[in-house]
Amino acid sequence: MKLNLRCWIFFAAFFALPAFSGAQDVNPIQVALFDPIQIYDSDESITGLRINFIYSKNASLTGLDAGLVNRLTGNLSGVQSGLVNIVDGDTNGFQEGLVNITKSNCVGMQLGVYNEAGSMSGLQFGLVNNAGDLNGLQIGLVNINRSGNPHTFLPIVNYSF
């Protein structure tokens, strides 16, 4: 198998970037079967790529998260894609899966069957969308804005700006 020059440059830049940024203790890639069978412990943060085959848990992630069940006990800055995505802290970016939950602030987009955020600034697109406080748009069959400003519940489209 032959890789072209652009692929080699991409991989070299991806793995060398933390060294040039002056960051200490950067974990650029996480691969997990399920927690605790993973490269880095669950209390470590990942900056780069995290892939899991069943379930993975880490502190925070900056980058791309892909797997069946993705769990972060801290924050997400980037993209999370899986069947179930759970962020205990803040999300800045995009969650895509059957179930997407951000327990604190979500700035960006959630796309799934069930989407939930403590505070949502952006777009929720799914069958059921649930936000504690909404500053944006919800599109789905059931749309809940628990703050009630201006509407607590609207089918199809709910909004607050």
mmCIF file of C-alpha atoms in Angstrom:
data_model
loop_
_atom_site.group_PDB
_atom_site.id
_atom_site.type_symbol
_atom_site.label_atom_id
_atom_site.label_comp_id
_atom_site.label_asym_id
_atom_site.label_seq_id
_atom_site.Cartn_x
_atom_site.Cartn_y
_atom_site.Cartn_z
ATOM 1 C CA MET A 1 0.000 0.000 0.000
ATOM 2 C CA LYS A 2 1.421 3.319 -1.025
ATOM 3 C CA LEU A 3 0.654 6.570 0.832
ATOM 4 C CA ASN A 4 1.088 9.817 -1.004
ATOM 5 C CA LEU A 5 3.192 12.701 0.312
ATOM 6 C CA ARG A 6 0.192 14.711 1.561
ATOM 7 C CA CYS A 7 -0.892 11.862 3.853
ATOM 8 C CA TRP A 8 2.589 11.608 5.369
ATOM 9 C CA ILE A 9 2.744 15.363 5.929
ATOM 10 C CA PHE A 10 -0.687 15.305 7.598
ATOM 11 C CA PHE A 11 0.246 12.475 9.973
ATOM 12 C CA ALA A 12 3.609 14.043 10.811
ATOM 13 C CA ALA A 13 2.003 17.437 11.508
ATOM 14 C CA PHE A 14 -0.825 15.882 13.560
ATOM 15 C CA PHE A 15 1.496 14.023 15.905
ATOM 16 C CA ALA A 16 4.214 16.705 16.018
ATOM 17 C CA LEU A 17 1.851 19.617 16.733
ATOM 18 C CA PRO A 18 1.758 19.087 20.524
ATOM 19 C CA ALA A 19 5.566 19.126 20.665
ATOM 20 C CA PHE A 20 5.747 22.461 18.848
ATOM 21 C CA SER A 21 2.961 24.036 20.884
ATOM 22 C CA GLY A 22 4.970 23.728 24.082
ATOM 23 C CA ALA A 23 2.155 21.763 25.735
ATOM 24 C CA GLN A 24 3.111 19.382 28.513
ATOM 25 C CA ASP A 25 1.561 15.934 28.938
ATOM 26 C CA VAL A 26 -0.543 16.007 25.776
ATOM 27 C CA ASN A 27 -2.255 12.727 24.937
ATOM 28 C CA PRO A 28 -2.803 12.880 21.154
ATOM 29 C CA ILE A 29 -4.672 9.597 20.660
ATOM 30 C CA GLN A 30 -6.857 7.345 22.772
ATOM 31 C CA VAL A 31 -7.952 3.878 21.693
ATOM 32 C CA ALA A 32 -10.284 1.915 23.949
ATOM 33 C CA LEU A 33 -12.164 -1.343 23.986
ATOM 34 C CA PHE A 34 -14.000 -0.223 27.140
ATOM 35 C CA ASP A 35 -12.960 1.613 30.287
ATOM 36 C CA PRO A 36 -10.508 0.638 31.848
ATOM 37 C CA ILE A 37 -9.093 -1.222 28.823
ATOM 38 C CA GLN A 38 -7.794 1.873 27.052
ATOM 39 C CA ILE A 39 -4.411 3.531 26.392
ATOM 40 C CA TYR A 40 -4.813 6.388 28.896
ATOM 41 C CA ASP A 41 -6.634 6.289 32.238
ATOM 42 C CA SER A 42 -10.135 7.724 32.484
ATOM 43 C CA ASP A 43 -8.893 10.757 34.468
ATOM 44 C CA GLU A 44 -6.622 11.848 31.574
ATOM 45 C CA SER A 45 -7.600 14.437 28.932
ATOM 46 C CA ILE A 46 -7.142 13.838 25.206
ATOM 47 C CA THR A 47 -6.073 16.408 22.612
ATOM 48 C CA GLY A 48 -6.461 14.842 19.198
ATOM 49 C CA LEU A 49 -8.366 11.657 18.372
ATOM 50 C CA ARG A 50 -10.284 9.276 20.637
ATOM 51 C CA ILE A 51 -11.673 6.022 19.243
ATOM 52 C CA ASN A 52 -13.562 3.417 21.225
ATOM 53 C CA PHE A 53 -15.079 0.132 20.244
ATOM 54 C CA ILE A 54 -17.575 -0.214 23.112
ATOM 55 C CA TYR A 55 -17.212 2.471 25.824
ATOM 56 C CA SER A 56 -14.599 5.070 26.691
ATOM 57 C CA LYS A 57 -14.396 7.597 29.506
ATOM 58 C CA ASN A 58 -11.915 10.449 29.830
ATOM 59 C CA ALA A 59 -11.734 13.831 31.556
ATOM 60 C CA SER A 60 -11.868 16.263 28.603
ATOM 61 C CA LEU A 61 -11.383 16.111 24.854
ATOM 62 C CA THR A 62 -10.228 18.620 22.283
ATOM 63 C CA GLY A 63 -10.586 17.070 18.848
ATOM 64 C CA LEU A 64 -12.584 14.154 17.448
ATOM 65 C CA ASP A 65 -14.398 11.530 19.527
ATOM 66 C CA ALA A 66 -15.782 8.443 17.773
ATOM 67 C CA GLY A 67 -17.231 5.221 19.160
ATOM 68 C CA LEU A 68 -20.316 3.479 20.451
ATOM 69 C CA VAL A 69 -20.636 5.106 23.886
ATOM 70 C CA ASN A 70 -18.523 8.231 24.480
ATOM 71 C CA ARG A 71 -18.297 9.756 27.969
ATOM 72 C CA LEU A 72 -16.418 12.835 29.145
ATOM 73 C CA THR A 73 -16.413 13.880 32.794
ATOM 74 C CA GLY A 74 -15.119 17.328 31.780
ATOM 75 C CA ASN A 75 -15.487 19.400 28.609
ATOM 76 C CA LEU A 76 -15.663 18.756 24.863
ATOM 77 C CA SER A 77 -14.189 21.107 22.262
ATOM 78 C CA GLY A 78 -14.705 19.480 18.893
ATOM 79 C CA VAL A 79 -16.853 16.695 17.449
ATOM 80 C CA GLN A 80 -18.396 13.727 19.224
ATOM 81 C CA SER A 81 -19.949 10.956 17.119
ATOM 82 C CA GLY A 82 -21.391 7.715 18.485
ATOM 83 C CA LEU A 83 -24.579 5.960 19.498
ATOM 84 C CA VAL A 84 -24.522 7.644 22.923
ATOM 85 C CA ASN A 85 -22.535 10.820 23.694
ATOM 86 C CA ILE A 86 -22.360 12.198 27.239
ATOM 87 C CA VAL A 87 -20.471 15.303 28.389
ATOM 88 C CA ASP A 88 -20.675 16.173 32.084
ATOM 89 C CA GLY A 89 -19.157 19.632 31.498
ATOM 90 C CA ASP A 90 -19.429 22.068 28.571
ATOM 91 C CA THR A 91 -19.599 21.288 24.858
ATOM 92 C CA ASN A 92 -18.223 23.673 22.255
ATOM 93 C CA GLY A 93 -18.821 21.983 18.927
ATOM 94 C CA PHE A 94 -20.976 19.188 17.557
ATOM 95 C CA GLN A 95 -22.568 16.070 19.023
ATOM 96 C CA GLU A 96 -24.032 13.479 16.654
ATOM 97 C CA GLY A 97 -25.639 10.185 17.719
ATOM 98 C CA LEU A 98 -28.848 8.536 18.853
ATOM 99 C CA VAL A 99 -28.533 10.134 22.318
ATOM 100 C CA ASN A 100 -26.578 13.347 22.964
ATOM 101 C CA ILE A 101 -26.340 14.779 26.473
ATOM 102 C CA THR A 102 -24.403 17.826 27.639
ATOM 103 C CA LYS A 103 -25.056 18.344 31.328
ATOM 104 C CA SER A 104 -23.798 21.947 31.409
ATOM 105 C CA ASN A 105 -23.487 24.494 28.547
ATOM 106 C CA CYS A 106 -23.637 23.475 24.904
ATOM 107 C CA VAL A 107 -22.539 25.954 22.247
ATOM 108 C CA GLY A 108 -22.960 24.459 18.801
ATOM 109 C CA MET A 109 -25.207 21.699 17.479
ATOM 110 C CA GLN A 110 -26.731 18.448 18.664
ATOM 111 C CA LEU A 111 -28.080 16.035 16.044
ATOM 112 C CA GLY A 112 -29.825 12.859 17.223
ATOM 113 C CA VAL A 113 -32.976 11.082 18.283
ATOM 114 C CA TYR A 114 -32.737 12.537 21.825
ATOM 115 C CA ASN A 115 -30.764 15.715 22.578
ATOM 116 C CA GLU A 116 -30.358 17.298 25.989
ATOM 117 C CA ALA A 117 -28.361 20.259 27.273
ATOM 118 C CA GLY A 118 -28.325 22.208 30.505
ATOM 119 C CA SER A 119 -28.034 25.422 28.538
ATOM 120 C CA MET A 120 -28.182 25.341 24.729
ATOM 121 C CA SER A 121 -26.821 28.079 22.458
ATOM 122 C CA GLY A 122 -27.228 26.880 18.906
ATOM 123 C CA LEU A 123 -29.275 24.161 17.215
ATOM 124 C CA GLN A 124 -30.846 20.955 18.469
ATOM 125 C CA PHE A 125 -32.198 18.728 15.688
ATOM 126 C CA GLY A 126 -33.886 15.459 16.692
ATOM 127 C CA LEU A 127 -37.114 13.726 17.610
ATOM 128 C CA VAL A 128 -36.917 14.971 21.225
ATOM 129 C CA ASN A 129 -34.938 18.098 22.159
ATOM 130 C CA ASN A 130 -34.605 19.200 25.765
ATOM 131 C CA ALA A 131 -32.799 22.295 27.063
ATOM 132 C CA GLY A 132 -32.738 23.895 30.497
ATOM 133 C CA ASP A 133 -32.229 27.283 28.887
ATOM 134 C CA LEU A 134 -32.384 27.883 25.138
ATOM 135 C CA ASN A 135 -30.700 30.562 23.069
ATOM 136 C CA GLY A 136 -31.254 29.200 19.604
ATOM 137 C CA LEU A 137 -33.451 26.775 17.728
ATOM 138 C CA GLN A 138 -34.934 23.337 18.368
ATOM 139 C CA ILE A 139 -36.326 21.326 15.457
ATOM 140 C CA GLY A 140 -38.106 18.052 16.230
ATOM 141 C CA LEU A 141 -41.313 16.315 17.230
ATOM 142 C CA VAL A 142 -40.977 17.317 20.923
ATOM 143 C CA ASN A 143 -39.089 20.517 21.801
ATOM 144 C CA ILE A 144 -38.698 21.513 25.444
ATOM 145 C CA ASN A 145 -37.204 24.735 26.792
ATOM 146 C CA ARG A 146 -37.442 24.360 30.576
ATOM 147 C CA SER A 147 -36.776 28.082 31.152
ATOM 148 C CA GLY A 148 -40.120 28.791 29.456
ATOM 149 C CA ASN A 149 -38.751 31.852 27.676
ATOM 150 C CA PRO A 150 -40.699 32.415 25.418
ATOM 151 C CA HIS A 151 -42.208 28.875 25.203
ATOM 152 C CA THR A 152 -41.751 25.828 27.421
ATOM 153 C CA PHE A 153 -42.956 23.400 24.752
ATOM 154 C CA LEU A 154 -43.590 23.587 21.038
ATOM 155 C CA PRO A 155 -43.876 20.758 18.531
ATOM 156 C CA ILE A 156 -41.852 20.926 15.295
ATOM 157 C CA VAL A 157 -39.948 24.182 16.033
ATOM 158 C CA ASN A 158 -39.105 25.934 19.293
ATOM 159 C CA TYR A 159 -36.934 29.027 19.574
ATOM 160 C CA SER A 160 -35.518 31.598 21.927
ATOM 161 C CA PHE A 161 -33.270 34.486 20.924
#
